[in-house]
Amino acid sequence: MTKSPVIAAIDAGCGFTKFSKLRPGQHADIEVFPSLTDIVFHDSRCSRLRAPRRNALIPFGTHLVEVGPDIEAALGDAVYHLQAEGFAATDDYRACVAGALAFIEEPFIDMLALTVPMRERDALAPQIRDWLSRPVRTAANASVTVARVEVVPQATASAIEWLDSPELDKTQVSLVLVAGFGSLDWALYRGRDLEPLAGGTEYHGAANLLRTVDDRIGQGAPSGDGRLDAIDQALRHGKPVRASGQLHDLQLHWPWIHGRARRMLGGIAQALTDLPTPQTVWLAGGGAAYFLQAAEGLFHRQAVHVAAEPMYACVRGMCLYGKRCLMADLDALRA
């Protein structure tokens, strides 16, 4: 019996790496780990000095790169910063992608879809395809072979769910905003066509807001970005957070967040001046909660929709995109 094809989707973002694998007819589970890395030299025993971790050790030349859900335990008390502009062109990005491939646990992948920022896609796609044209080492004695690679802009991947909506007709223009950790990806689409009328990337996202809140309550203490997840959770759930020896009510910062988010989206709104006016706005990305009020204010004449699970909209869209590409290939072979 022929084994069903494996479709994989990896969204290695500045804050978190999200990934999933799918076989036709099966449910696709999504997993996630921070986009942080730790270098472990071959002659180092540091990986054995701490409790076992659910991480992968990816071979990179003369050293290993540790990535995974327990990466913060590996980094310990180090002051570290999450990724920023240009991340998709770095070895850290490749390590996160290789780590996701290790956790997917498939030696052969028929279709792999990856996302990168809209602005970087044309430059990065050939480099990523060249890298993945050879088996990717995921452990000392393990590698993954990828038969086909598709590099998709974040906005396009996040738009697929919305563009499949029965509410849309072929003339409707939609603006897709992806509020990621390190960037704001955007694109304008007509109907269900995945070729954008216009698009781009602004390299400031939710991290820009969270860092400023952290600076305000930490009074300039060098905390790195390690506390940003705690700041994020406290803001979302209405809980105080401790910093500089006292509890801080972060709800007081929401008016500033909304104002700053509006200014951040203002540049995108300005770029749309000479373009077709969107009838709808689709908001996705892990930072969607911070930009929703700003989007509703700036685009008050349009209906603003938020993805059901904004952080995973990219991965779900890529799974669907990969499945369609693979099925089209199989149909062409049968013809």
Short mmCIF file of C-alpha atoms in Angstrom, two decimals:
data_model
loop_
_atom_site.label_atom_id
_atom_site.label_comp_id
_atom_site.label_asym_id
_atom_site.label_seq_id
_atom_site.Cartn_x
_atom_site.Cartn_y
_atom_site.Cartn_z
CA MET A 1 0.00 0.00 0.00
CA THR A 2 1.41 3.42 -0.97
CA LYS A 3 2.02 5.74 1.98
CA SER A 4 0.03 8.97 1.83
CA PRO A 5 2.08 12.12 1.10
CA VAL A 6 3.34 14.34 3.91
CA ILE A 7 2.65 18.07 3.77
CA ALA A 8 4.51 20.28 6.25
CA ALA A 9 4.09 23.96 7.10
CA ILE A 10 6.62 26.02 9.07
CA ASP A 11 6.18 29.64 10.10
CA ALA A 12 9.48 30.64 11.73
CA GLY A 13 8.55 34.08 12.98
CA CYS A 14 10.56 36.60 14.99
CA GLY A 15 8.84 35.58 18.22
CA PHE A 16 7.75 31.97 17.78
CA THR A 17 8.17 29.13 15.31
CA LYS A 18 4.86 27.45 14.48
CA PHE A 19 4.71 24.21 12.53
CA SER A 20 2.39 21.44 11.46
CA LYS A 21 2.30 18.33 9.33
CA LEU A 22 -0.67 17.04 7.41
CA ARG A 23 -1.61 13.90 5.57
CA PRO A 24 -4.63 14.15 3.25
CA GLY A 25 -7.79 13.25 5.14
CA GLN A 26 -6.21 13.75 8.56
CA HIS A 27 -6.34 16.56 11.11
CA ALA A 28 -3.31 18.87 11.27
CA ASP A 29 -2.07 19.67 14.79
CA ILE A 30 -0.04 22.86 15.27
CA GLU A 31 2.96 23.02 17.60
CA VAL A 32 5.06 25.99 18.66
CA PHE A 33 8.38 26.92 20.26
CA PRO A 34 10.19 30.26 20.81
CA SER A 35 12.43 31.39 17.94
CA LEU A 36 15.46 31.42 20.24
CA THR A 37 18.71 29.51 19.79
CA ASP A 38 21.62 28.41 21.94
CA ILE A 39 25.01 27.35 20.55
CA VAL A 40 26.45 24.13 21.98
CA PHE A 41 30.00 23.32 20.90
CA HIS A 42 30.82 19.66 20.28
CA ASP A 43 33.33 19.52 23.11
CA SER A 44 30.91 21.12 25.57
CA ARG A 45 29.01 19.12 28.15
CA CYS A 46 26.65 21.94 29.01
CA SER A 47 23.65 20.15 27.52
CA ARG A 48 24.09 17.43 30.15
CA LEU A 49 24.48 19.78 33.10
CA ARG A 50 20.81 20.67 33.26
CA ALA A 51 17.65 18.60 33.41
CA PRO A 52 16.59 16.91 30.16
CA ARG A 53 14.86 19.30 27.78
CA ARG A 54 12.43 18.81 24.91
CA ASN A 55 14.79 20.52 22.49
CA ALA A 56 16.57 19.50 19.30
CA LEU A 57 20.32 19.80 18.75
CA ILE A 58 20.81 20.80 15.10
CA PRO A 59 24.31 20.21 13.61
CA PHE A 60 25.79 23.42 12.14
CA GLY A 61 29.41 23.06 11.03
CA THR A 62 31.64 22.74 14.10
CA HIS A 63 28.83 23.26 16.60
CA LEU A 64 25.26 22.37 17.47
CA VAL A 65 22.35 24.77 17.76
CA GLU A 66 19.76 23.99 20.39
CA VAL A 67 16.15 24.95 19.64
CA GLY A 68 12.78 23.89 20.95
CA PRO A 69 10.03 24.42 23.53
CA ASP A 70 12.48 24.35 26.47
CA ILE A 71 15.04 26.70 24.97
CA GLU A 72 14.58 29.25 27.77
CA ALA A 73 15.81 26.61 30.25
CA ALA A 74 18.94 26.21 28.12
CA LEU A 75 19.54 29.97 28.04
CA GLY A 76 19.11 30.23 31.80
CA ASP A 77 19.63 33.69 33.25
CA ALA A 78 21.23 35.10 30.11
CA VAL A 79 19.89 38.43 28.85
CA TYR A 80 18.65 37.58 25.38
CA HIS A 81 16.72 39.29 22.61
CA LEU A 82 14.17 37.74 20.31
CA GLN A 83 14.61 38.04 16.56
CA ALA A 84 14.05 41.15 14.48
CA GLU A 85 14.35 42.50 10.93
CA GLY A 86 16.31 40.24 8.61
CA PHE A 87 15.73 37.11 10.73
CA ALA A 88 14.66 35.00 7.72
CA ALA A 89 18.13 35.45 6.17
CA THR A 90 20.05 34.18 9.23
CA ASP A 91 21.38 30.84 10.44
CA ASP A 92 19.07 31.22 13.44
CA TYR A 93 16.12 31.06 11.04
CA ARG A 94 17.53 27.92 9.43
CA ALA A 95 18.07 26.39 12.85
CA CYS A 96 14.43 27.06 13.78
CA VAL A 97 13.23 25.55 10.49
CA ALA A 98 15.51 22.52 10.98
CA GLY A 99 14.26 22.20 14.55
CA ALA A 100 10.66 22.17 13.32
CA LEU A 101 11.61 19.48 10.78
CA ALA A 102 13.14 17.45 13.63
CA PHE A 103 9.94 17.67 15.67
CA ILE A 104 7.80 16.76 12.64
CA GLU A 105 9.66 13.42 12.64
CA GLU A 106 9.34 12.55 8.97
CA PRO A 107 12.46 11.55 6.97
CA PHE A 108 10.79 12.54 3.69
CA ILE A 109 8.42 15.46 3.11
CA ASP A 110 6.54 15.70 -0.18
CA MET A 111 5.55 19.35 0.19
CA LEU A 112 6.99 21.96 2.56
CA ALA A 113 5.52 25.46 2.77
CA LEU A 114 7.48 28.21 4.55
CA THR A 115 6.59 31.82 5.25
CA VAL A 116 8.81 34.91 5.11
CA PRO A 117 7.94 38.63 5.27
CA MET A 118 6.26 39.97 2.13
CA ARG A 119 9.10 42.41 1.43
CA GLU A 120 11.80 39.71 1.68
CA ARG A 121 10.15 36.93 -0.29
CA ASP A 122 11.67 37.53 -3.74
CA ALA A 123 15.22 37.79 -2.37
CA LEU A 124 14.99 34.89 0.07
CA ALA A 125 13.01 32.28 -1.87
CA PRO A 126 15.94 31.16 -4.12
CA GLN A 127 18.30 30.94 -1.12
CA ILE A 128 15.82 28.89 0.94
CA ARG A 129 15.08 26.55 -1.97
CA ASP A 130 18.79 26.03 -2.57
CA TRP A 131 19.36 25.18 1.11
CA LEU A 132 16.46 22.73 1.18
CA SER A 133 17.46 21.11 -2.12
CA ARG A 134 19.85 18.98 -0.05
CA PRO A 135 18.98 16.80 2.96
CA VAL A 136 18.72 18.91 6.12
CA ARG A 137 20.59 17.53 9.10
CA THR A 138 18.38 17.46 12.19
CA ALA A 139 20.61 15.31 14.44
CA ALA A 140 23.98 13.58 14.37
CA ASN A 141 22.62 10.62 12.39
CA ALA A 142 19.34 11.96 11.02
CA SER A 143 18.27 14.19 8.14
CA VAL A 144 15.13 15.22 6.29
CA THR A 145 14.69 15.25 2.52
CA VAL A 146 12.19 17.73 1.07
CA ALA A 147 10.81 17.03 -2.40
CA ARG A 148 9.14 20.40 -3.04
CA VAL A 149 9.41 23.77 -1.32
CA GLU A 150 7.02 26.71 -1.53
CA VAL A 151 8.06 30.04 0.03
CA VAL A 152 4.94 32.09 0.76
CA PRO A 153 4.67 35.67 2.10
CA GLN A 154 3.18 35.81 5.60
CA ALA A 155 0.27 37.93 4.43
CA THR A 156 -0.58 35.52 1.62
CA ALA A 157 -0.50 32.47 3.90
CA SER A 158 -2.65 34.22 6.50
CA ALA A 159 -5.11 35.35 3.82
CA ILE A 160 -5.94 31.91 2.47
CA GLU A 161 -8.57 31.17 5.11
CA TRP A 162 -10.27 34.51 4.50
CA LEU A 163 -10.07 34.34 0.71
CA ASP A 164 -11.82 30.96 0.89
CA SER A 165 -14.78 32.57 2.61
CA PRO A 166 -18.11 32.25 0.79
CA GLU A 167 -18.74 35.90 1.71
CA LEU A 168 -16.23 37.04 -0.92
CA ASP A 169 -16.96 37.56 -4.59
CA LYS A 170 -14.45 38.01 -7.40
CA THR A 171 -14.62 41.81 -7.28
CA GLN A 172 -14.25 42.34 -3.53
CA VAL A 173 -10.97 43.91 -2.38
CA SER A 174 -9.53 42.74 0.95
CA LEU A 175 -6.73 44.18 3.05
CA VAL A 176 -4.83 41.54 5.05
CA LEU A 177 -2.83 42.67 8.08
CA VAL A 178 -0.53 40.22 9.86
CA ALA A 179 0.49 41.62 13.24
CA GLY A 180 3.50 39.49 14.08
CA PHE A 181 5.98 39.80 16.92
CA GLY A 182 8.64 41.62 14.92
CA SER A 183 6.81 42.91 11.86
CA LEU A 184 3.55 44.01 10.29
CA ASP A 185 2.98 42.22 6.99
CA TRP A 186 0.22 43.52 4.73
CA ALA A 187 -1.23 42.92 1.30
CA LEU A 188 -4.21 43.94 -0.80
CA TYR A 189 -6.13 41.23 -2.69
CA ARG A 190 -9.01 41.18 -5.14
CA GLY A 191 -11.45 38.30 -4.90
CA ARG A 192 -9.78 34.94 -4.19
CA ASP A 193 -6.62 35.66 -6.19
CA LEU A 194 -3.50 35.03 -4.09
CA GLU A 195 -1.47 37.48 -6.21
CA PRO A 196 -1.55 40.73 -4.22
CA LEU A 197 -2.37 44.06 -5.84
CA ALA A 198 0.15 45.59 -3.42
CA GLY A 199 1.90 44.60 -0.23
CA GLY A 200 4.83 45.16 2.06
CA THR A 201 6.36 44.73 5.49
CA GLU A 202 6.81 47.24 8.28
CA TYR A 203 9.51 46.05 10.69
CA HIS A 204 7.75 46.92 13.92
CA GLY A 205 5.21 44.59 15.48
CA ALA A 206 3.84 43.61 18.87
CA ALA A 207 7.35 43.43 20.38
CA ASN A 208 7.70 47.17 19.83
CA LEU A 209 4.70 47.75 22.10
CA LEU A 210 5.64 45.14 24.70
CA ARG A 211 9.23 46.36 25.04
CA THR A 212 8.07 49.91 25.73
CA VAL A 213 5.65 48.71 28.42
CA ASP A 214 8.47 46.62 29.91
CA ASP A 215 10.81 49.63 29.89
CA ARG A 216 8.19 51.75 31.63
CA ILE A 217 7.56 49.37 34.49
CA GLY A 218 11.17 48.18 34.73
CA GLN A 219 12.54 51.72 34.88
CA GLY A 220 15.25 50.87 32.38
CA ALA A 221 16.43 47.64 34.04
CA PRO A 222 18.26 45.40 31.48
CA SER A 223 15.72 42.56 31.30
CA GLY A 224 16.31 41.68 27.63
CA ASP A 225 13.24 40.24 25.94
CA GLY A 226 12.79 37.35 28.34
CA ARG A 227 9.95 39.07 30.20
CA LEU A 228 7.93 40.00 27.14
CA ASP A 229 5.83 36.83 27.30
CA ALA A 230 4.88 37.66 30.90
CA ILE A 231 4.01 41.23 29.83
CA ASP A 232 1.93 39.85 26.96
CA GLN A 233 -0.01 37.42 29.16
CA ALA A 234 -0.62 40.07 31.84
CA LEU A 235 -2.00 42.52 29.29
CA ARG A 236 -4.24 39.93 27.64
CA HIS A 237 -5.66 38.55 30.90
CA GLY A 238 -5.90 41.74 32.94
CA LYS A 239 -3.37 40.67 35.58
CA PRO A 240 -0.65 42.70 37.30
CA VAL A 241 3.03 41.92 36.79
CA ARG A 242 5.90 42.36 39.23
CA ALA A 243 8.85 44.54 38.25
CA SER A 244 11.32 46.65 40.23
CA GLY A 245 9.99 45.21 43.48
CA GLN A 246 6.34 46.14 43.00
CA LEU A 247 3.19 45.03 41.23
CA HIS A 248 2.14 47.02 38.16
CA ASP A 249 -1.39 47.26 36.75
CA LEU A 250 -0.72 46.97 33.03
CA GLN A 251 -4.28 47.84 32.10
CA LEU A 252 -3.28 51.47 32.56
CA HIS A 253 -1.06 51.11 29.48
CA TRP A 254 -3.82 50.12 27.05
CA PRO A 255 -4.68 53.70 25.92
CA TRP A 256 -1.02 54.26 25.02
CA ILE A 257 -0.87 50.87 23.24
CA HIS A 258 -3.95 51.69 21.16
CA GLY A 259 -2.55 55.09 20.20
CA ARG A 260 0.86 53.72 19.28
CA ALA A 261 -0.72 50.85 17.28
CA ARG A 262 -2.82 53.37 15.36
CA ARG A 263 0.31 55.32 14.40
CA MET A 264 2.04 52.08 13.36
CA LEU A 265 -0.86 51.14 11.09
CA GLY A 266 -1.13 54.69 9.81
CA GLY A 267 1.77 54.20 7.40
CA ILE A 268 0.03 51.22 5.82
CA ALA A 269 -3.21 53.18 5.51
CA GLN A 270 -1.28 55.98 3.80
CA ALA A 271 0.25 53.51 1.32
CA LEU A 272 -3.28 52.56 0.23
CA THR A 273 -4.18 56.10 -0.87
CA ASP A 274 -3.78 55.48 -4.62
CA LEU A 275 -4.90 51.83 -4.53
CA PRO A 276 -8.36 50.22 -4.74
CA THR A 277 -10.30 50.81 -1.54
CA PRO A 278 -10.68 47.59 0.48
CA GLN A 279 -14.19 46.53 1.45
CA THR A 280 -12.94 44.23 4.22
CA VAL A 281 -9.93 43.96 6.52
CA TRP A 282 -8.58 40.59 7.69
CA LEU A 283 -6.41 40.72 10.82
CA ALA A 284 -4.13 37.82 11.80
CA GLY A 285 -0.87 37.23 13.65
CA GLY A 286 -0.05 36.66 17.32
CA GLY A 287 -0.21 40.41 18.03
CA ALA A 288 -3.67 40.92 16.52
CA ALA A 289 -5.17 41.84 19.91
CA TYR A 290 -2.93 44.92 20.11
CA PHE A 291 -3.89 46.23 16.68
CA LEU A 292 -7.62 45.43 16.53
CA GLN A 293 -8.88 48.75 17.94
CA ALA A 294 -6.45 50.68 15.72
CA ALA A 295 -7.61 48.75 12.63
CA GLU A 296 -11.26 49.39 13.46
CA GLY A 297 -10.55 53.10 13.93
CA LEU A 298 -8.47 53.59 10.79
CA PHE A 299 -10.73 51.45 8.60
CA HIS A 300 -14.05 52.45 10.18
CA ARG A 301 -15.95 52.12 6.87
CA GLN A 302 -14.81 48.54 6.37
CA ALA A 303 -15.72 45.34 8.18
CA VAL A 304 -12.72 44.19 10.24
CA HIS A 305 -12.49 40.42 10.74
CA VAL A 306 -10.07 38.63 13.08
CA ALA A 307 -8.85 35.08 12.44
CA ALA A 308 -10.23 32.53 14.90
CA GLU A 309 -6.71 31.72 16.15
CA PRO A 310 -4.68 34.66 14.82
CA MET A 311 -1.27 33.25 15.78
CA TYR A 312 -1.86 30.09 13.74
CA ALA A 313 -3.55 31.59 10.67
CA CYS A 314 -0.25 31.40 8.72
CA VAL A 315 0.26 27.70 9.43
CA ARG A 316 -3.33 26.74 8.66
CA GLY A 317 -3.18 28.68 5.41
CA MET A 318 0.11 27.02 4.44
CA CYS A 319 -1.27 23.54 5.11
CA LEU A 320 -4.17 24.30 2.81
CA TYR A 321 -1.85 25.85 0.21
CA GLY A 322 0.51 22.87 0.31
CA LYS A 323 -2.36 20.42 -0.03
CA ARG A 324 -3.69 22.26 -3.09
CA CYS A 325 -0.25 22.35 -4.74
CA LEU A 326 0.33 18.67 -4.08
CA MET A 327 -3.10 17.67 -5.34
CA ALA A 328 -2.58 19.77 -8.48
CA ASP A 329 0.72 17.94 -9.09
CA LEU A 330 -0.97 14.55 -8.68
CA ASP A 331 -3.84 15.54 -10.99
CA ALA A 332 -1.31 16.63 -13.62
CA LEU A 333 0.46 13.26 -13.41
CA ARG A 334 -2.81 11.39 -13.82
CA ALA A 335 -3.85 13.46 -16.85
#
